[in-house]
Amino acid sequence: MNNPETTHGVTSSEPQAASQLVMAASQLGLDSTALGGALSSRVMIGESDQLNLKHGLSDLDQLNDAFEQLRQYSKQLGRVVTAAVAFPFDPAKPGTITIPKLVFRSAENRTATIYQNVGSKANADGIEVLAEKILRIASELDPHPAPVITKRIDRPDRGHWAEMIEEALSLIARRRLRKIVLSRSAIFEPAHGVSASEAFVRLHRYYPSASSYLFGNYAGASPELVLSIDRGRITSRPLAGTRRKGLTEQLRESEKDTREHAIVVQGITEALSQFSSDIEHPNEPSVLTFGPVQHLMTTITGTVNEGLNPLAVLAMIAPTAAVAGDPKALSVQEIIRLEDSPRDLYAGIVGTIDSSGDADLHLALRNVRFIRHQAEIRTGVGIVAGSDAHSEFAETEAKIDSVTAALS
């Protein structure tokens, strides 16, 4: 490995894949948070500070205070500070913003190691030695973990699912809702000794063009970008409307799927228009293939003032109609009432923001959660007028297959 070049708390070295860095940290007994994409990745280790947002995305003052704290840390260090962000599906539930001590950012054939020794837990002792050790171990690894799940151990309850769909369609028929997204879980037996780190590696390798993520006991590969802000350029890439792979024309011509997709695009466009006067998107959606399924996708773009609080923008968007419904607030209430268990981070938000206002935030979909010696995969479908319980059940199974394909 080449000697790293050091500049103002940032070192640059040979590139290391996110999967290698995650497994290197795991070998050292360290927890990591990761976001890996086709062009760049970030692996974050340690904790300089954690900002706990008691009211999640529902308290704008708290979100503004958190972003201001990030900006103060940036002034303290004299450079941009990056933070990992995790918000559950329910916008009123607590979220976290974590400022890691170490950020490994890989892009353009280099890996930058960023030291962020700020905040309530700041302690620089041995941090550079630790970073060098992680990079050395990562350079010697070519991780190909064994399957992380073995057999499925749940018994899908089609009767209860049909009852949920019937009640959702009743709400839509009475014009209380235009759309609602309902989800269900599949339970698997995990392989002995595996964790979310191994699941992240397998998902990252299986879906290299997706945004793979590792947050706590969740690992996933998200196909859906909620919000990107890059030097004032704003992008959202919602998905809605799904068919099995190979049924492209059926998907494009489906009135039900195009209507469902249009509801999502409309909601995000209206939310972003509160921050930008030039929001635009194509008239027709494209088709994105993700494993055994494909989705209608629209890319929405615009510009905002640099330095805008990305959390304020996120609060207007999330949860989107792609995972909640329309109208948003009532959809969330009905989901909480109808579903068997809280979604927690599933269908929430994972990603990063920084003190300059840049953001890379994704829906926490296509994931596995390790809990109580079990591996849970949860998937959802959008219900609109004309939805059918049998076909929607099949869609959840297809989405479950898109995760198990990478893990088994």
Coordinates of C-alpha atoms in Angstrom, one line a residue:
M1 CA 0.0 0.0 0.0
N2 CA 1.3 3.5 -0.9
N3 CA 2.1 5.8 1.9
P4 CA -0.9 8.1 2.5
E5 CA -0.8 11.8 1.7
T6 CA -1.9 14.0 4.6
T7 CA -3.7 17.4 4.3
H8 CA -5.5 19.2 7.1
G9 CA -6.8 16.1 8.8
V10 CA -7.4 14.2 5.6
T11 CA -5.2 11.4 4.2
S12 CA -5.4 10.0 0.7
S13 CA -4.3 6.5 -0.2
E14 CA -5.0 3.7 -2.7
P15 CA -8.7 2.9 -3.2
Q16 CA -10.4 0.4 -0.9
A17 CA -13.9 -1.0 -1.5
A18 CA -16.5 -0.3 1.1
S19 CA -16.9 -4.1 1.5
Q20 CA -13.2 -4.5 2.3
L21 CA -13.3 -1.6 4.8
V22 CA -16.4 -2.9 6.6
M23 CA -14.9 -6.4 7.0
A24 CA -11.6 -5.0 8.1
A25 CA -13.4 -3.0 10.9
S26 CA -15.4 -6.1 11.8
Q27 CA -12.2 -8.1 12.2
L28 CA -11.0 -5.5 14.7
G29 CA -14.3 -5.7 16.6
L30 CA -15.4 -2.3 15.4
D31 CA -18.9 -1.4 14.4
S32 CA -19.2 0.6 11.2
T33 CA -21.8 2.5 9.2
A34 CA -21.6 2.4 5.4
L35 CA -23.2 3.8 2.3
G36 CA -21.8 2.3 -0.9
G37 CA -22.7 3.2 -4.5
A38 CA -21.4 2.6 -8.0
L39 CA -19.2 5.7 -8.1
S40 CA -18.4 6.5 -4.5
S41 CA -18.7 5.0 -1.0
R42 CA -18.4 6.1 2.6
V43 CA -17.5 3.9 5.6
M44 CA -17.8 5.6 8.9
I45 CA -16.3 4.3 12.2
G46 CA -16.4 5.6 15.7
E47 CA -18.5 8.4 17.2
S48 CA -17.3 11.9 17.9
D49 CA -20.9 13.0 18.7
Q50 CA -24.4 11.8 18.2
L51 CA -27.3 14.3 17.9
N52 CA -30.5 12.5 19.0
L53 CA -33.6 14.1 17.5
K54 CA -36.4 13.2 19.9
H55 CA -39.1 14.2 17.5
G56 CA -37.6 12.9 14.3
L57 CA -38.6 14.7 11.2
S58 CA -41.6 16.4 12.8
D59 CA -39.8 19.2 14.6
L60 CA -38.3 21.7 12.2
D61 CA -36.7 23.8 15.0
Q62 CA -34.8 20.7 16.2
L63 CA -33.7 19.9 12.7
N64 CA -32.4 23.4 12.2
D65 CA -30.5 23.2 15.5
A66 CA -28.9 19.9 14.5
F67 CA -27.7 21.3 11.2
E68 CA -26.4 24.4 12.9
Q69 CA -24.4 22.2 15.3
L70 CA -22.9 20.5 12.3
R71 CA -21.9 23.8 10.9
Q72 CA -20.3 24.8 14.2
Y73 CA -18.2 21.6 14.1
S74 CA -17.2 22.5 10.6
K75 CA -16.0 25.9 11.8
Q76 CA -14.1 24.2 14.7
L77 CA -12.2 21.9 12.3
G78 CA -11.9 24.4 9.4
R79 CA -13.4 22.0 6.9
V80 CA -16.6 20.2 5.9
V81 CA -18.0 17.7 8.5
T82 CA -19.9 14.6 7.4
A83 CA -22.6 12.9 9.4
A84 CA -24.5 9.6 9.1
V85 CA -28.3 10.1 9.2
A86 CA -31.0 7.5 10.1
F87 CA -34.7 8.3 10.5
P88 CA -37.4 5.7 11.0
F89 CA -40.5 5.5 8.8
D90 CA -42.7 7.2 11.3
P91 CA -41.7 10.9 11.1
A92 CA -42.6 11.5 14.7
K93 CA -40.2 8.8 16.0
P94 CA -36.6 9.7 17.1
G95 CA -33.9 9.9 14.5
T96 CA -30.1 10.1 14.9
I97 CA -27.3 12.2 13.3
T98 CA -23.9 10.7 14.1
I99 CA -20.6 12.5 13.5
P100 CA -18.1 9.6 13.1
K101 CA -14.5 9.9 14.1
L102 CA -13.3 8.3 10.9
V103 CA -14.8 8.6 7.4
F104 CA -13.3 6.5 4.6
R105 CA -14.5 8.1 1.4
S106 CA -13.7 6.1 -1.8
A107 CA -14.1 7.7 -5.2
E108 CA -12.1 8.3 -8.4
N109 CA -9.5 5.7 -7.6
R110 CA -8.6 7.1 -4.2
T111 CA -9.7 6.5 -0.6
A112 CA -9.7 9.6 1.6
T113 CA -9.5 9.1 5.3
I114 CA -11.1 12.0 7.1
Y115 CA -10.5 12.6 10.8
Q116 CA -13.4 14.3 12.6
N117 CA -12.3 14.7 16.2
V118 CA -15.0 17.0 17.4
G119 CA -17.9 17.0 19.7
S120 CA -18.7 15.5 23.1
K121 CA -16.7 12.3 22.6
A122 CA -13.7 13.8 20.9
N123 CA -10.5 11.9 21.6
A124 CA -7.7 11.7 19.1
D125 CA -5.7 9.0 21.0
G126 CA -4.6 6.4 18.5
I127 CA -7.1 7.3 15.8
E128 CA -4.5 7.7 13.0
V129 CA -2.9 4.3 14.0
L130 CA -6.3 2.7 13.9
A131 CA -7.1 4.2 10.5
E132 CA -3.8 2.9 9.1
K133 CA -4.5 -0.6 10.6
I134 CA -8.0 -0.7 9.0
L135 CA -6.6 0.3 5.6
R136 CA -3.8 -2.3 5.8
I137 CA -6.2 -5.1 6.7
A138 CA -8.7 -4.0 4.0
S139 CA -5.9 -4.0 1.4
E140 CA -5.3 -7.7 2.1
L141 CA -8.9 -8.7 2.0
D142 CA -11.1 -9.9 -0.8
P143 CA -14.2 -10.7 1.2
H144 CA -16.6 -13.3 -0.2
P145 CA -18.7 -14.2 2.8
A146 CA -20.7 -17.4 2.9
P147 CA -24.5 -17.2 2.7
V148 CA -25.9 -15.2 5.6
I149 CA -29.4 -16.7 5.6
T150 CA -30.3 -20.4 5.5
K151 CA -34.0 -21.3 5.5
R152 CA -37.3 -19.4 5.7
I153 CA -39.1 -20.1 8.9
D154 CA -42.3 -18.0 8.7
R155 CA -45.7 -19.1 7.3
P156 CA -47.2 -16.3 5.3
D157 CA -50.7 -15.4 6.5
R158 CA -52.6 -14.7 3.3
G159 CA -55.9 -14.3 5.1
H160 CA -54.6 -11.4 7.3
W161 CA -53.0 -9.9 4.2
A162 CA -56.3 -10.0 2.3
E163 CA -58.1 -8.3 5.2
M164 CA -55.5 -5.5 5.3
I165 CA -55.9 -5.0 1.5
E166 CA -59.7 -5.0 1.8
E167 CA -59.6 -2.4 4.5
A168 CA -57.2 -0.2 2.5
L169 CA -59.4 -0.4 -0.6
S170 CA -62.4 0.6 1.6
L171 CA -60.5 3.7 2.7
I172 CA -59.7 4.5 -1.0
A173 CA -63.3 3.9 -2.1
R174 CA -64.5 6.3 0.6
R175 CA -62.0 8.9 -0.8
R176 CA -60.2 9.1 2.5
L177 CA -57.0 8.0 0.7
R178 CA -55.7 8.0 -2.9
K179 CA -52.9 5.5 -2.1
I180 CA -51.5 3.6 0.9
V181 CA -48.5 1.3 1.1
L182 CA -48.8 -1.8 3.2
S183 CA -45.9 -4.1 4.1
R184 CA -45.3 -7.6 5.5
S185 CA -42.3 -9.5 6.8
A186 CA -40.6 -12.8 6.0
I187 CA -38.5 -14.5 8.7
F188 CA -35.3 -16.4 8.0
E189 CA -32.8 -18.4 10.0
P190 CA -29.4 -16.6 9.8
A191 CA -26.2 -18.6 9.3
H192 CA -24.2 -19.2 12.5
G193 CA -22.2 -16.2 13.6
V194 CA -23.2 -13.8 10.8
S195 CA -24.1 -10.1 11.3
A196 CA -25.3 -7.2 9.2
S197 CA -21.7 -6.6 8.1
E198 CA -21.6 -9.8 6.1
A199 CA -25.0 -9.1 4.7
F200 CA -23.8 -5.6 3.6
V201 CA -20.9 -7.1 1.7
R202 CA -23.1 -9.6 -0.1
L203 CA -25.7 -7.0 -1.1
H204 CA -23.0 -4.5 -2.1
R205 CA -21.4 -7.0 -4.4
Y206 CA -24.7 -8.4 -5.8
Y207 CA -26.2 -4.9 -6.5
P208 CA -23.1 -2.8 -7.4
S209 CA -25.2 0.0 -9.0
A210 CA -27.6 0.3 -6.0
S211 CA -26.9 2.3 -2.8
S212 CA -25.9 -0.4 -0.3
Y213 CA -26.1 0.6 3.3
L214 CA -25.2 -0.7 6.8
F215 CA -26.8 1.0 9.7
G216 CA -26.8 -0.8 13.0
N217 CA -28.5 -4.2 12.6
Y218 CA -29.9 -3.3 9.2
A219 CA -28.1 -4.0 5.8
G220 CA -29.7 -3.3 2.5
A221 CA -29.4 -2.2 -1.1
S222 CA -31.7 0.7 -1.8
P223 CA -32.8 1.3 -5.4
E224 CA -34.5 4.6 -4.5
L225 CA -32.8 8.0 -4.0
V226 CA -35.0 10.3 -1.9
L227 CA -32.8 13.4 -1.8
S228 CA -29.4 14.3 -3.2
I229 CA -28.0 17.8 -2.9
D230 CA -24.7 18.4 -4.6
R231 CA -23.4 22.0 -4.5
G232 CA -26.9 23.3 -5.0
R233 CA -28.1 20.7 -7.5
I234 CA -31.1 18.8 -6.1
T235 CA -32.2 15.3 -7.3
S236 CA -34.8 12.8 -6.3
R237 CA -35.4 9.5 -8.1
P238 CA -38.7 7.9 -6.9
L239 CA -39.9 4.5 -7.8
A240 CA -43.5 3.2 -7.8
G241 CA -45.2 0.7 -10.0
T242 CA -43.7 -2.8 -10.1
R243 CA -43.7 -5.9 -12.2
R244 CA -41.6 -9.1 -12.5
K245 CA -38.5 -8.7 -14.7
G246 CA -39.4 -9.2 -18.4
L247 CA -42.8 -7.6 -18.2
T248 CA -41.7 -4.2 -19.3
E249 CA -44.5 -3.4 -21.7
Q250 CA -47.1 -4.6 -19.3
L251 CA -45.6 -2.3 -16.6
R252 CA -45.5 0.7 -19.0
E253 CA -49.1 0.2 -20.2
S254 CA -50.6 -0.5 -16.7
E255 CA -53.0 2.3 -15.8
K256 CA -52.9 1.2 -12.2
D257 CA -49.1 1.4 -12.0
T258 CA -48.7 4.6 -13.9
R259 CA -51.4 6.2 -11.7
E260 CA -49.6 5.0 -8.5
H261 CA -46.3 6.3 -9.9
A262 CA -47.8 9.7 -10.7
I263 CA -49.1 10.2 -7.2
V264 CA -45.5 9.7 -5.8
V265 CA -44.0 12.1 -8.4
Q266 CA -46.6 14.7 -7.7
G267 CA -46.0 14.7 -4.0
I268 CA -42.2 15.0 -4.2
T269 CA -42.4 17.7 -6.9
E270 CA -44.8 19.8 -4.8
A271 CA -42.5 19.4 -1.7
L272 CA -39.3 20.3 -3.6
S273 CA -41.0 23.3 -5.3
Q274 CA -41.1 25.0 -1.8
F275 CA -37.3 25.2 -2.0
S276 CA -36.7 25.7 -5.7
S277 CA -38.4 27.5 -8.6
D278 CA -37.0 25.2 -11.4
I279 CA -38.0 21.7 -10.4
E280 CA -38.5 19.6 -13.5
H281 CA -38.9 16.0 -14.6
P282 CA -39.6 14.0 -17.8
N283 CA -43.3 13.6 -18.8
E284 CA -43.0 9.8 -18.9
P285 CA -41.2 7.5 -16.4
S286 CA -38.4 5.1 -17.4
V287 CA -38.0 1.5 -16.2
L288 CA -35.4 0.4 -13.6
T289 CA -34.6 -3.3 -13.2
F290 CA -33.6 -4.4 -9.8
G291 CA -32.9 -8.1 -9.5
P292 CA -36.1 -10.1 -10.3
V293 CA -38.3 -7.0 -10.4
Q294 CA -38.6 -3.8 -12.3
H295 CA -40.1 -0.4 -11.4
L296 CA -41.3 2.8 -13.0
M297 CA -38.8 5.5 -12.2
T298 CA -38.7 9.3 -12.6
T299 CA -35.7 11.6 -12.1
I300 CA -36.7 14.9 -10.6
T301 CA -34.1 17.8 -10.6
G302 CA -33.7 21.4 -9.7
T303 CA -31.4 23.9 -7.9
V304 CA -31.4 25.3 -4.4
N305 CA -29.3 27.8 -2.6
E306 CA -26.1 26.3 -1.3
G307 CA -26.0 25.9 2.5
L308 CA -29.7 25.1 2.7
N309 CA -30.5 22.7 5.6
P310 CA -31.0 19.4 3.8
L311 CA -32.9 18.1 6.8
A312 CA -35.6 20.8 6.3
V313 CA -36.0 19.6 2.7
L314 CA -36.1 16.0 3.8
A315 CA -38.8 16.8 6.4
M316 CA -41.1 18.0 3.6
I317 CA -40.5 14.9 1.5
A318 CA -40.4 12.0 3.9
P319 CA -42.1 9.7 4.1
T320 CA -42.8 9.8 0.4
A321 CA -46.0 8.3 -1.2
A322 CA -43.7 5.5 -2.4
V323 CA -43.6 4.1 1.1
A324 CA -46.6 5.8 2.9
G325 CA -49.3 7.0 0.6
D326 CA -51.5 10.0 -0.1
P327 CA -52.4 12.0 1.8
K328 CA -49.3 11.5 3.8
A329 CA -50.3 12.1 7.4
L330 CA -53.5 9.9 7.2
S331 CA -51.6 7.2 5.3
V332 CA -49.0 7.0 8.1
Q333 CA -51.7 6.8 10.7
E334 CA -53.5 4.0 8.9
I335 CA -50.3 2.0 8.3
I336 CA -49.5 2.1 12.0
R337 CA -53.0 0.9 12.7
L338 CA -53.2 -1.8 10.1
E339 CA -49.7 -3.4 10.1
D340 CA -48.7 -6.1 12.7
S341 CA -45.6 -4.4 14.0
P342 CA -43.8 -1.0 13.8
R343 CA -41.6 -0.5 10.7
D344 CA -38.8 1.1 12.7
L345 CA -36.0 1.8 10.1
Y346 CA -37.7 -0.1 7.3
A347 CA -39.0 2.5 4.7
G348 CA -37.2 5.2 6.7
I349 CA -34.2 7.3 5.6
V350 CA -30.5 6.4 5.6
G351 CA -27.5 8.3 4.2
T352 CA -25.2 11.2 4.9
I353 CA -25.4 14.9 5.1
D354 CA -22.5 17.4 5.6
S355 CA -22.1 20.9 7.0
S356 CA -22.1 22.5 3.5
G357 CA -25.6 21.4 2.9
D358 CA -24.8 18.4 0.6
A359 CA -26.9 15.3 1.2
D360 CA -27.1 11.7 -0.1
L361 CA -30.3 10.2 1.4
H362 CA -32.0 7.0 0.4
L363 CA -35.1 4.9 1.3
A364 CA -34.3 2.1 3.7
L365 CA -35.7 -0.6 1.4
R366 CA -34.6 -4.1 0.2
N367 CA -33.0 -4.8 3.6
V368 CA -32.5 -7.5 6.2
R369 CA -32.7 -6.8 9.9
F370 CA -30.9 -9.1 12.4
I371 CA -32.9 -9.4 15.6
R372 CA -33.3 -12.0 18.3
H373 CA -31.4 -14.7 16.3
Q374 CA -33.6 -14.1 13.3
A375 CA -33.2 -12.3 10.0
E376 CA -36.2 -10.3 8.9
I377 CA -36.9 -9.1 5.4
R378 CA -39.8 -6.7 5.1
T379 CA -41.3 -5.5 1.8
G380 CA -44.3 -3.4 0.8
V381 CA -46.6 -2.6 -2.1
G382 CA -48.7 0.5 -3.1
I383 CA -52.4 0.0 -2.9
V384 CA -54.6 2.1 -5.1
A385 CA -58.1 1.7 -6.6
G386 CA -58.0 -1.5 -8.6
S387 CA -55.4 -3.3 -6.5
D388 CA -55.8 -7.0 -5.9
A389 CA -54.7 -8.9 -2.8
H390 CA -53.4 -11.9 -4.7
S391 CA -51.2 -9.9 -7.1
E392 CA -50.0 -7.6 -4.4
F393 CA -49.0 -10.6 -2.3
A394 CA -47.0 -11.9 -5.2
E395 CA -45.3 -8.5 -5.6
T396 CA -44.1 -8.6 -1.9
E397 CA -42.7 -12.1 -2.5
A398 CA -40.9 -10.9 -5.6
K399 CA -39.3 -8.1 -3.6
I400 CA -38.3 -10.6 -0.9
D401 CA -36.7 -12.7 -3.6
S402 CA -34.6 -9.6 -4.7
V403 CA -33.0 -9.6 -1.2
T404 CA -32.7 -13.3 -0.7
A405 CA -31.0 -13.7 -4.0
A406 CA -28.0 -11.7 -2.6
L407 CA -28.0 -13.3 0.8
S408 CA -28.4 -17.0 0.2

